[in-house]
Coordinates of C-alpha atoms and ligand atoms in Angstrom, one line a residue:
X1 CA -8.0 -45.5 -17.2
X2 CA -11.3 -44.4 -16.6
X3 CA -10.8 -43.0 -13.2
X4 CA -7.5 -41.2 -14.2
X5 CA -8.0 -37.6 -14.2
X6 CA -7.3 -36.2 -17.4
X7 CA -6.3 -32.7 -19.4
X8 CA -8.4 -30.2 -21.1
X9 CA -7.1 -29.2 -24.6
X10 CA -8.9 -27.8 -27.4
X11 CA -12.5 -28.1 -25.6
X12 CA -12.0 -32.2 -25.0
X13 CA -10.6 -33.8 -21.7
X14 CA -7.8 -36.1 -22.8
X15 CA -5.1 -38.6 -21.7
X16 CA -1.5 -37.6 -22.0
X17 CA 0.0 -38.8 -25.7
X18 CA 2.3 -41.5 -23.5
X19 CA -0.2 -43.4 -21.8
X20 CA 1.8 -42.4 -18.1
X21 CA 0.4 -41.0 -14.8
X22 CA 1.2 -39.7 -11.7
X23 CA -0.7 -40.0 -8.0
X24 CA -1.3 -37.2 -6.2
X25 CA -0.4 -37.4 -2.5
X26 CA -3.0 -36.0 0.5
X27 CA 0.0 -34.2 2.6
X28 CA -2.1 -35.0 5.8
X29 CA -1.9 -38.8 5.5
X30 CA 0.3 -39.6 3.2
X31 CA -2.1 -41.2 1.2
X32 CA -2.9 -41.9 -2.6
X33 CA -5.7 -39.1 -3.1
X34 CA -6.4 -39.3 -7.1
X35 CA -4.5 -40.4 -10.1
X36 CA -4.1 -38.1 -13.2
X37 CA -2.8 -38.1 -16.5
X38 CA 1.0 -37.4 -17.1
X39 CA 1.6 -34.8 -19.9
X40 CA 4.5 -34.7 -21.9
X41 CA 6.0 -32.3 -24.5
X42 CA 3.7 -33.5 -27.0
X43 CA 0.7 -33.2 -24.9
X44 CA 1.8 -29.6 -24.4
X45 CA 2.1 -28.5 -28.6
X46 CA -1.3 -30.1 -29.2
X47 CA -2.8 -27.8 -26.5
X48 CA -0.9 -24.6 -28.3
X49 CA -1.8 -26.0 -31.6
X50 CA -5.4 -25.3 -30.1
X51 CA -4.3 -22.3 -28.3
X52 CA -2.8 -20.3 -31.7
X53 CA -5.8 -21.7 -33.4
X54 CA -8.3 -20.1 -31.5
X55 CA -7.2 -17.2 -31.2
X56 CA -6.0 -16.5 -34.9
X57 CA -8.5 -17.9 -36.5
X58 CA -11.4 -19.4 -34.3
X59 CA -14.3 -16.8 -32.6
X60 CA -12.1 -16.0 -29.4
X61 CA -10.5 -12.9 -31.3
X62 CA -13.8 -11.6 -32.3
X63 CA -15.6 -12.1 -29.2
X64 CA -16.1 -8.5 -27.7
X65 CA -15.3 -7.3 -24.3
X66 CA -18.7 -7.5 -22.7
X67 CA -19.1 -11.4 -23.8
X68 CA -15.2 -11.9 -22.6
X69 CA -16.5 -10.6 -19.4
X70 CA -20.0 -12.4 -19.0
X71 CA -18.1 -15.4 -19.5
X72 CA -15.6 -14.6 -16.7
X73 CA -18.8 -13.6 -14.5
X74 CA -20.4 -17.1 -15.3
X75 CA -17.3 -18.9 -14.2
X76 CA -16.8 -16.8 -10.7
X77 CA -20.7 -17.6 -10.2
X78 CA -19.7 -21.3 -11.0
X79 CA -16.6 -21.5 -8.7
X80 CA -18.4 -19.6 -5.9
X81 CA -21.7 -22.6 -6.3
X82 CA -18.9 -25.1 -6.1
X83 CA -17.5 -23.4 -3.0
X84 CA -16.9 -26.2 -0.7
X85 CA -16.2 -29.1 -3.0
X86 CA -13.6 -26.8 -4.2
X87 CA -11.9 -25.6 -1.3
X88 CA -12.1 -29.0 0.6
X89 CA -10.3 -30.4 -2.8
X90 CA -7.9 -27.7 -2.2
X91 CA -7.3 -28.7 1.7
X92 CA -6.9 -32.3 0.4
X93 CA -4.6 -31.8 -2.3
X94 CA -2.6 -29.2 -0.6
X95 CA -2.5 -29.8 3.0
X96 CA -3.8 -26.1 3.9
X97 CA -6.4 -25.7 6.9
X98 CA -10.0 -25.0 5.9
X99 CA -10.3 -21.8 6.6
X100 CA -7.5 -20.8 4.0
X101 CA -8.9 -22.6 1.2
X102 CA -12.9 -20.7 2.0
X103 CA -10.7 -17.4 1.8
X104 CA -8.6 -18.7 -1.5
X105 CA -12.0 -19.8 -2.9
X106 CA -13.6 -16.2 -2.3
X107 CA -10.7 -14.4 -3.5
X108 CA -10.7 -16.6 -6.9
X109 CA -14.3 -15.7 -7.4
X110 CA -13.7 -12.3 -6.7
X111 CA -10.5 -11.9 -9.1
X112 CA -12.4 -13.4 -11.8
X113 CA -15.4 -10.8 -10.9
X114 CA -12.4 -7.9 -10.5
X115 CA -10.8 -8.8 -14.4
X116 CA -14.7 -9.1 -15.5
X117 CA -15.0 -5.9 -14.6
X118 CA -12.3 -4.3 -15.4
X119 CA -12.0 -5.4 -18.8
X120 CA -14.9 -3.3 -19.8
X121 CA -13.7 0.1 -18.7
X122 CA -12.5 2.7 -20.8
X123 CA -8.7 2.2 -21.8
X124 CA -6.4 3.8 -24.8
X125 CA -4.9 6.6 -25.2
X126 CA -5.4 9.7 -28.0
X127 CA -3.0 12.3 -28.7
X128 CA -2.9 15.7 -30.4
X129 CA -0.3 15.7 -33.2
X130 CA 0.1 17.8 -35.7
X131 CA -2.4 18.5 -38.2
X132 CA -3.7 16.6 -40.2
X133 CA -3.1 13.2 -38.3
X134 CA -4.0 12.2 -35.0
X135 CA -2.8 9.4 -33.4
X136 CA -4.2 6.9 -30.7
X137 CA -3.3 3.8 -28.5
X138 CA -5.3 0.6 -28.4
X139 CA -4.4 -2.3 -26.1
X140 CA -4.6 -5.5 -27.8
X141 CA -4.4 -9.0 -26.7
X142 CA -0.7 -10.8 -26.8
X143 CA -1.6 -13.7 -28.2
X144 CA -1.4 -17.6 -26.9
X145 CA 0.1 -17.3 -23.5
X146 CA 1.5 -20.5 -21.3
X147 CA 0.7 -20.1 -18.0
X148 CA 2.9 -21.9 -15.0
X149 CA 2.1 -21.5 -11.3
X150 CA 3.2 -23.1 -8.0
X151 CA 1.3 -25.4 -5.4
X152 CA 1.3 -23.0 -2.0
X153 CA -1.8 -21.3 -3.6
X154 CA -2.8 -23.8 -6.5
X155 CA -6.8 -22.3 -7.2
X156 CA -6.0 -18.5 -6.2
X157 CA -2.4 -18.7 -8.6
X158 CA -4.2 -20.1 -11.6
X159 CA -7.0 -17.6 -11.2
X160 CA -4.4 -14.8 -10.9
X161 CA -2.7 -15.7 -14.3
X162 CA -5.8 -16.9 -16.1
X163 CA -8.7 -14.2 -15.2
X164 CA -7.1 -11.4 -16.4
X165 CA -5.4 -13.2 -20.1
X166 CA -8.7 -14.5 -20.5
X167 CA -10.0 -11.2 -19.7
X168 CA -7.5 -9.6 -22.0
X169 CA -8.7 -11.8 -25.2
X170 CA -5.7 -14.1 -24.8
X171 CA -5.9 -17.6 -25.2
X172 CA -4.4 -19.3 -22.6
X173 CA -2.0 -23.3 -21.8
X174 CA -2.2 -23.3 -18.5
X175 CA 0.1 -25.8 -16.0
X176 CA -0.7 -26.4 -12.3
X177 CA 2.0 -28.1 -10.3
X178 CA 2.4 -31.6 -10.3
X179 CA 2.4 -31.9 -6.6
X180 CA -1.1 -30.3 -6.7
X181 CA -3.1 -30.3 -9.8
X182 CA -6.8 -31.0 -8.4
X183 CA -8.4 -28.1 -8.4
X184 CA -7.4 -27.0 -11.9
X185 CA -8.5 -29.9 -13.0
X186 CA -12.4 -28.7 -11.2
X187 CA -11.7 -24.8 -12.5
X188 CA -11.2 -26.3 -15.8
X189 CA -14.4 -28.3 -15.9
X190 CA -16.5 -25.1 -14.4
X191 CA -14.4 -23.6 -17.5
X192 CA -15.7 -25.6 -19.7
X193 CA -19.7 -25.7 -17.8
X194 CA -19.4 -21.6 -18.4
X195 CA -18.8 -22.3 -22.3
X196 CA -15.6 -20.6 -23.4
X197 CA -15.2 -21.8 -26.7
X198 CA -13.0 -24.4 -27.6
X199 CA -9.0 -23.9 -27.8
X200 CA -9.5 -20.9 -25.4
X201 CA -8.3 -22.4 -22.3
X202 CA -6.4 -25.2 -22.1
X203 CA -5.0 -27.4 -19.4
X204 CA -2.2 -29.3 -19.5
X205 CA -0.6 -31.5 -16.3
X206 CA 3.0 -32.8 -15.5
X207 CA 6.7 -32.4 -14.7
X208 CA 8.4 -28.9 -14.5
X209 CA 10.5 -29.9 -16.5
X210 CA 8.9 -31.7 -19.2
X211 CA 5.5 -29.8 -19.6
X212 CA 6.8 -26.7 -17.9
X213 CA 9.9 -26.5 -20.1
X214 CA 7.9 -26.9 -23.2
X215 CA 5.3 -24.1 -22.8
X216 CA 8.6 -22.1 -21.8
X217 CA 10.6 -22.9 -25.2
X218 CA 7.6 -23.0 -27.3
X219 CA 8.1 -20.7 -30.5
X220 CA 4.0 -20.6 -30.8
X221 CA 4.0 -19.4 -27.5
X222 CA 3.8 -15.5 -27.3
X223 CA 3.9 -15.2 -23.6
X224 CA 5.0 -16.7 -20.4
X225 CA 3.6 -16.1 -17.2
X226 CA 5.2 -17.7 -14.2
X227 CA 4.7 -17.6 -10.4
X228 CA 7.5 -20.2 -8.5
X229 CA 11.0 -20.7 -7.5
X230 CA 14.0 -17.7 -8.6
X231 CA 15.8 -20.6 -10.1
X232 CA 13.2 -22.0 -11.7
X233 CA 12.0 -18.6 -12.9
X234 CA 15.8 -18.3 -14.2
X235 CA 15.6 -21.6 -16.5
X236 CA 12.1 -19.9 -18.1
X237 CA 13.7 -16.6 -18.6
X238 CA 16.6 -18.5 -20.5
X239 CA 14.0 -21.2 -22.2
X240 CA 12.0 -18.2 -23.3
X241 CA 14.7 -16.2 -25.2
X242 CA 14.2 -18.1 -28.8
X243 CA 11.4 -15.9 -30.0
X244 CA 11.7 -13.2 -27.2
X245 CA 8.4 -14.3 -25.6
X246 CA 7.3 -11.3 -23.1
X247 CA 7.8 -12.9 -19.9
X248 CA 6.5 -12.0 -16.4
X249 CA 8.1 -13.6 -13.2
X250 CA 6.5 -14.0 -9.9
X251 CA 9.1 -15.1 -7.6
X252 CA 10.5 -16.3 -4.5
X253 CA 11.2 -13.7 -1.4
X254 CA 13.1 -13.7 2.1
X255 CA 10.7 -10.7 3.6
X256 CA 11.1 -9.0 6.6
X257 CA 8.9 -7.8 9.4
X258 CA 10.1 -5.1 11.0
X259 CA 8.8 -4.0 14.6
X260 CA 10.4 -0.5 16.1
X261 CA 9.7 0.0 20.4
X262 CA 7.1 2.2 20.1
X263 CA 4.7 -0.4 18.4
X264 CA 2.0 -1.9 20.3
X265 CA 3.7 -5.5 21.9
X266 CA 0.7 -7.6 21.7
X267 CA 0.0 -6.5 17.6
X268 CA 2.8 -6.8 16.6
X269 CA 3.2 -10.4 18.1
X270 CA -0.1 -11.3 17.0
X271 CA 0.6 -10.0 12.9
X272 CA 4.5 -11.4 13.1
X273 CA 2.8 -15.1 14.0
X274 CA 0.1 -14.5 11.1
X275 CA 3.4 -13.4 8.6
X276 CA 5.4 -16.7 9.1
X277 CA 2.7 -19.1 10.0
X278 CA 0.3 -18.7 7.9
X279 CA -0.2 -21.3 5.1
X280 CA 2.2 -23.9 7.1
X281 CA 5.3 -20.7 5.9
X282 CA 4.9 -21.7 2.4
X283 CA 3.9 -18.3 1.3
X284 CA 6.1 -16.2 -0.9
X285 CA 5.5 -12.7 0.4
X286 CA 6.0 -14.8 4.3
X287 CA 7.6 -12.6 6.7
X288 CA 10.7 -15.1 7.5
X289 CA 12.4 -12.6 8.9
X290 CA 11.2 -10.6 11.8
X291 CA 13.5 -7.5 12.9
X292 CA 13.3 -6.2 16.6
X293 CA 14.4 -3.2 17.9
X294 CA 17.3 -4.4 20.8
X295 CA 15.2 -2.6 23.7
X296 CA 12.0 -4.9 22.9
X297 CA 14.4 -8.2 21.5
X298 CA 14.0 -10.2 24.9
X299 CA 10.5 -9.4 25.6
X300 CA 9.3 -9.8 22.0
X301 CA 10.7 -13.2 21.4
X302 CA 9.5 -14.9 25.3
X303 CA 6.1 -13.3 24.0
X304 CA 6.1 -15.1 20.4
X305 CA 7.6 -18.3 21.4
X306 CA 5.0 -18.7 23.9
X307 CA 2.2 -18.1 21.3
X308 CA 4.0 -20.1 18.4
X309 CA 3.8 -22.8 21.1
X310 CA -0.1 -23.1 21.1
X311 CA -0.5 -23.0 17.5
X312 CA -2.7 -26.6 16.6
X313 CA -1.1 -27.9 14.0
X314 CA -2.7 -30.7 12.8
X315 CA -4.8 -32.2 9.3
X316 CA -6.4 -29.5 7.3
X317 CA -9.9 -30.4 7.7
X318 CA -9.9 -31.0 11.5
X319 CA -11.8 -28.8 13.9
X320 CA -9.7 -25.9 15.1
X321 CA -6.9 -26.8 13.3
X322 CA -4.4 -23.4 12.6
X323 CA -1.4 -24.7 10.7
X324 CA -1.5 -27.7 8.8
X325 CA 0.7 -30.6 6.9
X326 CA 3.7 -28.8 4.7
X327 CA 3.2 -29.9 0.7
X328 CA 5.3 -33.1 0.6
X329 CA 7.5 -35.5 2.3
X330 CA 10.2 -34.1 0.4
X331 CA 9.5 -30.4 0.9
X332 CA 9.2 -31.0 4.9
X333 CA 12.8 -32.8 4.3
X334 CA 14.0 -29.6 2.7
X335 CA 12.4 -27.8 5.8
X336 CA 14.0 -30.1 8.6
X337 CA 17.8 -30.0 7.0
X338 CA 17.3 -26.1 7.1
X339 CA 16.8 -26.3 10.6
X340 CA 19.8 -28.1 10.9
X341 CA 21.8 -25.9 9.1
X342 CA 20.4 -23.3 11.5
X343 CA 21.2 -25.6 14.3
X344 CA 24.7 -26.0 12.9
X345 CA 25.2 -22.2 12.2
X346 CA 25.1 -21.3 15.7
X347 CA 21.5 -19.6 15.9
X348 CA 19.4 -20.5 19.0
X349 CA 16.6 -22.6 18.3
X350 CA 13.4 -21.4 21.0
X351 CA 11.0 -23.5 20.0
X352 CA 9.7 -26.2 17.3
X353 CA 12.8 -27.4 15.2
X354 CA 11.2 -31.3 14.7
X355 CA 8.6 -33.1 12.6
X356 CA 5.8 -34.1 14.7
X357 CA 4.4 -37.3 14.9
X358 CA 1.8 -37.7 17.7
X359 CA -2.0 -38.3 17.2
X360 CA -1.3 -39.5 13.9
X361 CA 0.3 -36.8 12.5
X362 CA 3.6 -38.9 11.8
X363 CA 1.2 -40.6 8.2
X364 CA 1.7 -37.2 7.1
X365 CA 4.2 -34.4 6.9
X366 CA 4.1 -32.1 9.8
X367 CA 6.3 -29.2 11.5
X368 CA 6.4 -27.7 14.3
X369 CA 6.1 -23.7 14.0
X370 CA 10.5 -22.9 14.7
X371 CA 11.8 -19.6 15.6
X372 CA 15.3 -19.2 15.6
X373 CA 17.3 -16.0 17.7
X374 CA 20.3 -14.6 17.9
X375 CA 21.1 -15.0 14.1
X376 CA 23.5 -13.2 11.6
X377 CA 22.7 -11.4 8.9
X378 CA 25.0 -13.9 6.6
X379 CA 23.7 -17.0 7.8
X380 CA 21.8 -19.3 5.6
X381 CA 18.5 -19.4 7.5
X382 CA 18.0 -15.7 7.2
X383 CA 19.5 -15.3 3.3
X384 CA 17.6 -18.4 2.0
X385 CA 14.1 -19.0 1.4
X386 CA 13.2 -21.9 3.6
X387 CA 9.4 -21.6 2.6
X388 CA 8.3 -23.3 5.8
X389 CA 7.4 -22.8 9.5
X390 CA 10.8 -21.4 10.0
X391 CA 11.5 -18.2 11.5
X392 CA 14.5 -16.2 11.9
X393 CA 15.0 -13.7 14.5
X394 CA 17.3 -10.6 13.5
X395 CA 18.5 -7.8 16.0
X396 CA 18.9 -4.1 15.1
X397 CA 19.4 -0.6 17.0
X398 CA 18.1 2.3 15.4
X399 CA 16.2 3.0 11.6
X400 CA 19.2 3.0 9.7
X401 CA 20.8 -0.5 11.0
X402 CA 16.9 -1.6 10.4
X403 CA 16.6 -0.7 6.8
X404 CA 20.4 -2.4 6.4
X405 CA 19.3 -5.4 7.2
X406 CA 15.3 -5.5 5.7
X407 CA 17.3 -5.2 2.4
X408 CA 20.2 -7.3 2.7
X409 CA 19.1 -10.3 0.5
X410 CA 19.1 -10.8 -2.5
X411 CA 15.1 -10.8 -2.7
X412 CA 12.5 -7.7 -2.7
X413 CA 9.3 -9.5 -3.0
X414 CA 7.7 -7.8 0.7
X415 CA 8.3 -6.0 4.0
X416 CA 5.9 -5.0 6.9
X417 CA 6.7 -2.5 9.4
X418 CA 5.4 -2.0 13.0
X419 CA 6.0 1.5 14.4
X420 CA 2.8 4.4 15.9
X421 CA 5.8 7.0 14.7
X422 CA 3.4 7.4 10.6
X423 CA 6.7 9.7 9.3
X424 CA 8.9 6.7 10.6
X425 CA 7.1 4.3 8.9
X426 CA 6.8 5.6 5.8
X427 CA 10.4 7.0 6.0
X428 CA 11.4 3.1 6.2
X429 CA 9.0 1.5 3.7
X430 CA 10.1 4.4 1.0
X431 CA 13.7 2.7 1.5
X432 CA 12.8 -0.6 1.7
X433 CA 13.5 -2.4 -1.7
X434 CA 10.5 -4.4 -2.7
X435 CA 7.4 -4.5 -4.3
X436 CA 4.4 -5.3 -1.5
X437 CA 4.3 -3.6 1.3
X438 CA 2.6 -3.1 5.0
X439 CA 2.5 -0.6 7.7
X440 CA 1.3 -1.9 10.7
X441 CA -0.5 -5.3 8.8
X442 CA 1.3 -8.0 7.0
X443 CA -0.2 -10.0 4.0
X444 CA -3.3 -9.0 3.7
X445 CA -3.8 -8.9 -0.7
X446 CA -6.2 -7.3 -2.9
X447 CA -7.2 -7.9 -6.2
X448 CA -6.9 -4.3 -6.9
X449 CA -3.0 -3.6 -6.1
X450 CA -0.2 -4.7 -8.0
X451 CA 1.3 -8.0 -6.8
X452 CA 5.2 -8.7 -7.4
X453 CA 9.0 -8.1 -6.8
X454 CA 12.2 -5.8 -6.8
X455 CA 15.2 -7.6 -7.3
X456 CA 15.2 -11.4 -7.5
X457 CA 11.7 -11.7 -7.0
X458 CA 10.6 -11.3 -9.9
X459 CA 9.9 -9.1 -13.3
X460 CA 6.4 -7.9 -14.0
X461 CA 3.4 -7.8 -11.7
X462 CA -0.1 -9.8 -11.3
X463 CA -3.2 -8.4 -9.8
X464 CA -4.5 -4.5 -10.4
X465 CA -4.8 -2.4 -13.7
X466 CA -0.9 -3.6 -13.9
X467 CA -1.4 -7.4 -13.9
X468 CA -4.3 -6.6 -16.7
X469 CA -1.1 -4.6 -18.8
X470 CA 1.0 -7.1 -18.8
X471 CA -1.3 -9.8 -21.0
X472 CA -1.5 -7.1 -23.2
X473 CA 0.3 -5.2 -26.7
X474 CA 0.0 -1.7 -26.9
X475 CA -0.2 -0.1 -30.4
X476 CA -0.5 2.9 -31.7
X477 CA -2.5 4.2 -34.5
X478 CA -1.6 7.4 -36.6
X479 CA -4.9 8.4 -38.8
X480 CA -4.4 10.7 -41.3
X481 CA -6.9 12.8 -41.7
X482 CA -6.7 14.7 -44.8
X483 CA -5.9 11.7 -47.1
X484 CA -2.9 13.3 -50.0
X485 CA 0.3 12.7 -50.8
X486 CA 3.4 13.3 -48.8
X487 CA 5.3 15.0 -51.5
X488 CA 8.6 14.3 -50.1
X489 CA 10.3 13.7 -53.3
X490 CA 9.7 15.6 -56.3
X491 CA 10.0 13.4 -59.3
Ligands
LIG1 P1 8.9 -24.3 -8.6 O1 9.6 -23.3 -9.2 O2 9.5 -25.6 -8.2 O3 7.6 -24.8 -9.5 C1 6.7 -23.8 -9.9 C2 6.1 -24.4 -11.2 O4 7.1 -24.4 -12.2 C3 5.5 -25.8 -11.1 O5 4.3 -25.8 -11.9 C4 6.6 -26.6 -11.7 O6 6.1 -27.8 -12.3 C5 7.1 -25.7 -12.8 N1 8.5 -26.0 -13.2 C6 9.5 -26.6 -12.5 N2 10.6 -26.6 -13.2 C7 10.4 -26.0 -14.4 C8 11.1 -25.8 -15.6 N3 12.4 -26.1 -15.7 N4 10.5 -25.1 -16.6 C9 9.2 -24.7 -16.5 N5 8.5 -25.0 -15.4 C10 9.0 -25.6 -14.4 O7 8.2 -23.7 -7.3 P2 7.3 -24.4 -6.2 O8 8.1 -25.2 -5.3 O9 6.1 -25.1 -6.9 O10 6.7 -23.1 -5.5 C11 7.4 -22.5 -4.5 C12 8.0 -21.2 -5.0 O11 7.1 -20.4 -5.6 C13 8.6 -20.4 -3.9 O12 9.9 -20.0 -4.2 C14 7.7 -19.2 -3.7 O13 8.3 -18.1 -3.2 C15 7.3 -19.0 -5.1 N6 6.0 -18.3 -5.2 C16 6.0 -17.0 -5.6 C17 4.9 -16.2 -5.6 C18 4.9 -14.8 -6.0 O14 3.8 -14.2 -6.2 N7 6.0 -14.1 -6.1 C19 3.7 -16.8 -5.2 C20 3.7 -18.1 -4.8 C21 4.8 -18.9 -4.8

């Protein structure tokens, strides 16, 4: 068991309660890349047992602000030292090219540094009431907060959830995805090297299901925080309901990018590859939908396919390489039977549509970048998030069919617009229902802003002084300042 990778609950790295593990699969070659413990529902109350003891009894609740934040500022030191080893775990584990895990690695050490930061700035509130009382409004920590994430971003996801509850005072059970728990399993350790005290944070690995279902039922469990699928952010909201736990939900999306005539040809082509092809199309915010203007359809969609044509697709950590292996053999299934549904629906396929196999790409799990035209706005490719290399093309005439369309899902997670017309585009992203936006750009993310959905993308937001809010209570305080009594009743 020795070279089993293990959990990290109440300051000691442990093997699940049942003995059982899982492999974790390098998407690239198909290949057994580690072996790590397999939590279970037991594993998961130990590690809030730890959790609610920390932070109602142990020195997490009295540790101030400033030493919350040197802590945090020790840890984005630590993960920015351990750089490389980190984000070439990431590329391993995941299937991502290099040069997205440097980027996810520089944005996790920055979000740590952001929540650092932040944490120490004034806050509260103080109103004037009437005399002889004055009241005020203190943020306080939630409590023991389970934190679930996804495997498109598996570093920059954790660090999004667990900088700013840490940050907050919270203690935290945190659970990567099965599919991709390696580099929680490092952030954990450089966790541990930056010396948060015991019970604090707390990793635990395994099944949705199993683990994930436990930190979302758990009465001890004062908050959940979730970034994944809408139906799976569905089961938490119902799991959650037994003691009301706050919940936040990051979601999935279906977002367009919308490009009007008078925008530049060769930008928007350029940022409408970068929305849906980036990160292999497993993005959440991905712009799977790209809306032309009719008088620019033809010439728009010869220009793209020829680009999405020369995109290298190929293993993560191979020179030059732009798009690389989807997640799983199972997940590039899911991908494939959506182009045949797309296939089958009648939309034209212009390029991609297969798995590739050549130069050795057929030991792992590969797509080749799709874009399908002459779609309608009920067909499943363009309603249903395909979180893959799959493009759907959508038609419209003039800004009102546009707007129509950019909001006829049942998602609101993002939206890009391409237009030089600054009234136009601003006109359209005021009407367009969902929560990240871009005007002339798509995707680029800031620690700073507010990340998260309208509609069936989600509830709550990560990232910003808004992310910071929602891992926290808000009380208020009424002082009175003239001690007496009331003298409401006489007797
Ligand atoms: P998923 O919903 O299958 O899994 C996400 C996490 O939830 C994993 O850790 C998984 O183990 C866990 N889980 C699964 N079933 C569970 C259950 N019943 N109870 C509790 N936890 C459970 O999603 P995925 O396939 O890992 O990720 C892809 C999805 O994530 C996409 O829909 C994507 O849009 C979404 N996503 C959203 C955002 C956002 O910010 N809105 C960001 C990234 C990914």
């Amino acid at each position: 068991m020795n070279d089993v990778k293990k959990m990290y609950i109440d300051g000691e790295w442990v093997v699940s309660a049942s003995g059982q593990t899982r492999d974790t699969i390098n998407p690239a070659t198909g290949r057994v890349l580690a072996t790590v413990t397999e939590g279970t529902a037991a594993d998961v109350d130990r590690a809030v047992a730890a959790a609610r003891q920390a932070f109602d009894e142990g020195p997490w609740g009295t540790t101030p602000a400033g030493a919350r934040a040197a802590l945090l500022f020790k840890l984005a030191d630590l993960v920015e030292a351990n750089g490389e080893e980190l984000g070439a775990l990431e590329t391993s584990d995941n299937g991502k090219p290099l040069r997205e895990t440097a980027y996810d690695v520089a944005d996790t050490a920055a979000c740590l540094r952001y929540y650092a930061g932040l944490i120490t700035k004034p806050t509260g509130q103080t109103y004037e009431v009437a005399d002889p009382m004055q009241a005020m409004v203190v943020r306080e920590p939630v409590g023991v907060c389970g934190l679930i994430v996804p495997w498109n971003y598996p570093l920059l996801m954790a660090t999004w959830k667990i900088a700013p509850a840490l940050a907050a005072g919270n203690s935290i059970v945190f659970k990567p995805s099965e599919l991709t728990p390696l580099t929680a399993i490092r952030l954990f350790e450089l966790i541990e090297e930056a010396g948060f005290p015991k019970g604090v944070a707390n990793l635990v690995l395994g099944a949705g299901p199993v683990v994930g279902a436990r930190i979302a039922e758990h009465m001890d469990i004062d908050k959940i925080a979730f970034t994944g699928g809408t139906k799976t952010g569905r089961a938490i909201m119902t799991a959650a309901t037994g003691n009301l736990k706050k919940i936040s939900l990051e979601l999935g999306g279906k977002s367009p990018c919308v490009v009007f005539e008078d925008a530049d040809l060769e930008t928007a082509v350029d940022w409408a590859l970068f929305a849906i092809f980036a990160n292999q199309g497993q993005v959440c915010s991905a712009g799977s939908r790209l809306l032309l203007q009719a008088s620019i359809h033809d010439q728009f969609v010869e220009r793209l396919v020829e680009r999405a044509k020369q995109i290298r697709v190929a293993p993560g950590d191979s020179e030059g390489v732009e798009m690389g292996a989807m997640i799983s053999e199972a997940h590039m299934e899911k991908v494939l039977s959506y182009i045949k549904i797309g296939k089958a629906e009648g939309a034209t396929l212009k390029c991609g549509g297969h798995r590739l196999t050549e130069n050795g790409l057929g030991e792992g799990f590969f797509i080749a970048p799709t874009i399908f035209a002459d779609t309608t706005p009920d067909m499943r490719i363009v309603q249903e998030e395909i979180f893959g290399p799959v493009l759907a093309v959508q038609k419209f005439t003039d800004e009102a069919d546009a707007i129509a369309l950019a909001n006829h899902t049942i998602y609101g997670l993002a939206g890009g617009v391409f237009t030089n017309d600054g009234a136009r585009a601003l006109r359209f992203i005021k009407k367009l229902r969902a929560g990240i936006t871009w005007i002339n750009a798509y995707h680029p993310t800031y620690n700073e802003a507010p990340w998260g959905g309208y509609k069936q993308s989600g509830i709550g937001r990560d990232l910003g002084t808004f992310g910071l809010d929602g891992y926290t209570e808000v009380k208020q305080i009424n002082i009175n300042l003239a001690p007496g009594p009331v003298g409401w009743f006489e007797a």
